[in-house]
Amino acid sequence: MDYRFKKQIFGFMDLLRFKKLVPNRRRHLEEGSPTHLPESYRVNDTAAVLHPGPQKAVLSEIIRQTADTKTYTFDLTSPMFFRAGQYVTVRAEIDGAIVQRPYAVSSSPLTALREKKLSVTVKKAGYFSGWLFENAKEGDEFTVGDPSGDFYHDGIRDSFHVVGIAGGSGITPFYSMAQAVKEGSEDFDLTLIYGARTLKDIAFADKLKALTGDKFRFVCVLSDEKQEGFEHGFITADIIKKYAASDDFTAMMCGPEAMYKFVGKELESLGITGKRVRKEANCIGNRDVKPVEYNLKVSIGGENFEIKARSDETILTAMERAGLKVPSKCRAGGCGYCHSKLVSGKYTISGIDKRRLADSKFSYIHPCCSYPDSDMELIVPNG
Ligand code: FES
């Protein structure tokens, strides 16, 4: 009974409060400042400047680094904020098709912010990189996407000491990190061990040497020739131990899969495993099967297309080859940017399935790392 009585009292008071609602609101409005709220806030303006989204960029310089590697520098429309180690997508129209690829940034974060310049270093391999190598010239216009990826030093996740292990063109993100450590836009200690076959295959050698100091050391390991001042052989546990600034380090690797396998075992023998080993994902290429042609029905933004897809190439490549504008960033199954609804059909995922549980449960696939095994039907977001 008590409870019901109290409830009635409170109900009555609630009614009073309700009656005062409008007069109270009027009073607050009258007491308010006559100045209008700003149409934009500095924090939002700054965020818009630092994260401009995909932007037009003019290719301003091409420098050959090695026989099969060139650095492309773009003049950006807007300044860009990125973490050293991240990648951007570079997009161009080739023979009527919109094609884009992710490339690790090789220039420093401050150069993109202050001078609106950004460089990527590209090895001549694959369709888009080969096209760039042969056709791109200064003055050409491209679209450069937002910086993406988590291959950068994170003070919460990673040790202060980092051993960077690079193979071939995998040197690119580390060159950006070494510049960032030097200029002070990143704060960690980096020992970079760079594996190459011969002296001629080393990109940025002199520039990396010039950046060495308290927080950056550079070691080169040549597998196919002996040179004074260089280690010879492969990147073994002994070499890592010899040069690492501390026993407590995070290993960050960027290079070919074969290097990940070999160096992964060497790191294991040093007790460096799990989250202390980080690898930059490589783009998924063709698979080694006899090509079979399937029909692929694709719906993009309500428009329907019917194209051919080969069993040896990813579904993303098939859509791009057919001239469809589809979303992609990492091309390695990790970012989820290309995730598309599977209506019907069979497919095989290259390597580890990196989809979120909900995606696999509700039949979403990542076309960038999936190969068709039958006729298929997909709903793809706008590119
Ligand atoms: S493009 Fe990143 S998951 Fe497909």
PDB file of C-alpha atoms in Angstrom, residues 244-348:
ATOM      1  CA  ALA A 244      68.675  -4.961 -31.616  1.00  0.00           C
ATOM      2  CA  ALA A 245      68.976  -2.117 -29.103  1.00  0.00           C
ATOM      3  CA  SER A 246      67.138  -4.164 -26.437  1.00  0.00           C
ATOM      4  CA  ASP A 247      65.904  -7.737 -25.793  1.00  0.00           C
ATOM      5  CA  ASP A 248      62.425  -6.299 -25.371  1.00  0.00           C
ATOM      6  CA  PHE A 249      61.420  -5.263 -28.866  1.00  0.00           C
ATOM      7  CA  THR A 250      58.578  -5.470 -31.348  1.00  0.00           C
ATOM      8  CA  ALA A 251      59.536  -6.902 -34.735  1.00  0.00           C
ATOM      9  CA  MET A 252      57.847  -5.219 -37.702  1.00  0.00           C
ATOM     10  CA  MET A 253      58.308  -7.008 -41.018  1.00  0.00           C
ATOM     11  CA  CYS A 254      57.576  -5.873 -44.550  1.00  0.00           C
ATOM     12  CA  GLY A 255      58.619  -7.958 -47.526  1.00  0.00           C
ATOM     13  CA  PRO A 256      57.856 -11.196 -49.375  1.00  0.00           C
ATOM     14  CA  GLU A 257      56.017 -14.136 -47.747  1.00  0.00           C
ATOM     15  CA  ALA A 258      59.154 -16.315 -47.922  1.00  0.00           C
ATOM     16  CA  MET A 259      60.949 -13.777 -45.718  1.00  0.00           C
ATOM     17  CA  TYR A 260      58.067 -13.796 -43.204  1.00  0.00           C
ATOM     18  CA  LYS A 261      58.346 -17.578 -42.897  1.00  0.00           C
ATOM     19  CA  PHE A 262      62.132 -17.634 -42.514  1.00  0.00           C
ATOM     20  CA  VAL A 263      62.524 -14.633 -40.195  1.00  0.00           C
ATOM     21  CA  GLY A 264      59.395 -15.662 -38.225  1.00  0.00           C
ATOM     22  CA  LYS A 265      61.186 -18.847 -37.138  1.00  0.00           C
ATOM     23  CA  GLU A 266      64.364 -16.931 -36.277  1.00  0.00           C
ATOM     24  CA  LEU A 267      62.339 -14.531 -34.116  1.00  0.00           C
ATOM     25  CA  GLU A 268      60.632 -17.470 -32.414  1.00  0.00           C
ATOM     26  CA  SER A 269      64.038 -18.812 -31.379  1.00  0.00           C
ATOM     27  CA  LEU A 270      64.607 -15.433 -29.667  1.00  0.00           C
ATOM     28  CA  GLY A 271      61.259 -15.681 -27.871  1.00  0.00           C
ATOM     29  CA  ILE A 272      59.700 -12.948 -30.014  1.00  0.00           C
ATOM     30  CA  THR A 273      56.212 -14.223 -30.898  1.00  0.00           C
ATOM     31  CA  GLY A 274      52.516 -13.272 -30.891  1.00  0.00           C
ATOM     32  CA  LYS A 275      51.756  -9.554 -30.789  1.00  0.00           C
ATOM     33  CA  ARG A 276      55.470  -8.759 -30.721  1.00  0.00           C
ATOM     34  CA  VAL A 277      55.678  -9.815 -34.380  1.00  0.00           C
ATOM     35  CA  ARG A 278      53.818  -7.638 -36.851  1.00  0.00           C
ATOM     36  CA  LYS A 279      53.724  -8.181 -40.602  1.00  0.00           C
ATOM     37  CA  GLU A 280      52.507  -5.872 -43.339  1.00  0.00           C
ATOM     38  CA  ALA A 281      50.026  -7.771 -45.526  1.00  0.00           C
ATOM     39  CA  ASN A 282      50.843  -8.264 -49.199  1.00  0.00           C
ATOM     40  CA  CYS A 283      48.278  -7.746 -51.957  1.00  0.00           C
ATOM     41  CA  ILE A 284      46.603 -10.961 -53.091  1.00  0.00           C
ATOM     42  CA  GLY A 285      47.592 -11.950 -56.627  1.00  0.00           C
ATOM     43  CA  ASN A 286      46.434 -14.689 -58.967  1.00  0.00           C
ATOM     44  CA  ARG A 287      46.180 -18.307 -57.783  1.00  0.00           C
ATOM     45  CA  ASP A 288      47.914 -21.170 -59.481  1.00  0.00           C
ATOM     46  CA  VAL A 289      44.981 -23.109 -61.024  1.00  0.00           C
ATOM     47  CA  LYS A 290      43.892 -23.872 -64.577  1.00  0.00           C
ATOM     48  CA  PRO A 291      41.679 -20.858 -65.492  1.00  0.00           C
ATOM     49  CA  VAL A 292      37.957 -21.634 -65.785  1.00  0.00           C
ATOM     50  CA  GLU A 293      35.541 -18.876 -66.782  1.00  0.00           C
ATOM     51  CA  TYR A 294      32.413 -18.227 -64.696  1.00  0.00           C
ATOM     52  CA  ASN A 295      29.493 -15.800 -64.969  1.00  0.00           C
ATOM     53  CA  LEU A 296      29.418 -13.114 -62.296  1.00  0.00           C
ATOM     54  CA  LYS A 297      26.244 -11.081 -61.716  1.00  0.00           C
ATOM     55  CA  VAL A 298      27.032  -7.851 -59.875  1.00  0.00           C
ATOM     56  CA  SER A 299      24.645  -5.288 -58.468  1.00  0.00           C
ATOM     57  CA  ILE A 300      26.220  -1.885 -57.645  1.00  0.00           C
ATOM     58  CA  GLY A 301      24.030   0.933 -56.331  1.00  0.00           C
ATOM     59  CA  GLY A 302      20.924  -0.618 -57.932  1.00  0.00           C
ATOM     60  CA  GLU A 303      22.578  -1.139 -61.350  1.00  0.00           C
ATOM     61  CA  ASN A 304      23.043  -4.704 -62.562  1.00  0.00           C
ATOM     62  CA  PHE A 305      25.966  -6.053 -64.576  1.00  0.00           C
ATOM     63  CA  GLU A 306      26.884  -9.472 -65.890  1.00  0.00           C
ATOM     64  CA  ILE A 307      30.597 -10.084 -66.401  1.00  0.00           C
ATOM     65  CA  LYS A 308      33.070 -12.948 -66.757  1.00  0.00           C
ATOM     66  CA  ALA A 309      35.310 -13.970 -63.861  1.00  0.00           C
ATOM     67  CA  ARG A 310      38.284 -16.334 -64.153  1.00  0.00           C
ATOM     68  CA  SER A 311      38.958 -18.893 -61.455  1.00  0.00           C
ATOM     69  CA  ASP A 312      42.649 -17.903 -61.217  1.00  0.00           C
ATOM     70  CA  GLU A 313      42.012 -14.205 -60.473  1.00  0.00           C
ATOM     71  CA  THR A 314      40.282 -12.555 -57.539  1.00  0.00           C
ATOM     72  CA  ILE A 315      36.690 -11.429 -57.902  1.00  0.00           C
ATOM     73  CA  LEU A 316      37.876  -7.834 -57.373  1.00  0.00           C
ATOM     74  CA  THR A 317      40.294  -8.090 -60.300  1.00  0.00           C
ATOM     75  CA  ALA A 318      37.525  -9.525 -62.507  1.00  0.00           C
ATOM     76  CA  MET A 319      35.223  -6.600 -61.673  1.00  0.00           C
ATOM     77  CA  GLU A 320      37.966  -4.017 -62.285  1.00  0.00           C
ATOM     78  CA  ARG A 321      38.965  -5.670 -65.549  1.00  0.00           C
ATOM     79  CA  ALA A 322      35.317  -5.363 -66.663  1.00  0.00           C
ATOM     80  CA  GLY A 323      35.483  -1.585 -65.977  1.00  0.00           C
ATOM     81  CA  LEU A 324      33.255  -1.598 -62.870  1.00  0.00           C
ATOM     82  CA  LYS A 325      33.972   1.053 -60.241  1.00  0.00           C
ATOM     83  CA  VAL A 326      34.267  -0.966 -57.048  1.00  0.00           C
ATOM     84  CA  PRO A 327      35.727  -0.126 -53.620  1.00  0.00           C
ATOM     85  CA  SER A 328      39.120  -1.412 -52.496  1.00  0.00           C
ATOM     86  CA  LYS A 329      41.981  -0.402 -50.222  1.00  0.00           C
ATOM     87  CA  CYS A 330      44.355  -3.028 -48.809  1.00  0.00           C
ATOM     88  CA  ARG A 331      43.642  -5.782 -51.417  1.00  0.00           C
ATOM     89  CA  ALA A 332      44.740  -8.255 -48.754  1.00  0.00           C
ATOM     90  CA  GLY A 333      41.447  -9.113 -47.032  1.00  0.00           C
ATOM     91  CA  GLY A 334      42.196  -7.063 -43.924  1.00  0.00           C
ATOM     92  CA  CYS A 335      40.483  -3.651 -44.103  1.00  0.00           C
ATOM     93  CA  GLY A 336      36.958  -4.819 -45.010  1.00  0.00           C
ATOM     94  CA  TYR A 337      36.511  -1.888 -47.392  1.00  0.00           C
ATOM     95  CA  CYS A 338      35.453  -4.120 -50.311  1.00  0.00           C
ATOM     96  CA  HIS A 339      33.074  -6.343 -48.320  1.00  0.00           C
ATOM     97  CA  SER A 340      30.148  -7.416 -50.500  1.00  0.00           C
ATOM     98  CA  LYS A 341      27.000  -9.474 -49.994  1.00  0.00           C
ATOM     99  CA  LEU A 342      27.121 -12.914 -51.545  1.00  0.00           C
ATOM    100  CA  VAL A 343      23.741 -13.810 -53.059  1.00  0.00           C
ATOM    101  CA  SER A 344      24.823 -17.134 -54.513  1.00  0.00           C
ATOM    102  CA  GLY A 345      27.887 -19.069 -55.614  1.00  0.00           C
ATOM    103  CA  LYS A 346      31.000 -20.778 -54.320  1.00  0.00           C
ATOM    104  CA  TYR A 347      34.376 -19.227 -53.680  1.00  0.00           C
ATOM    105  CA  THR A 348      37.784 -19.857 -52.078  1.00  0.00           C
TER     106      THR A 348
END
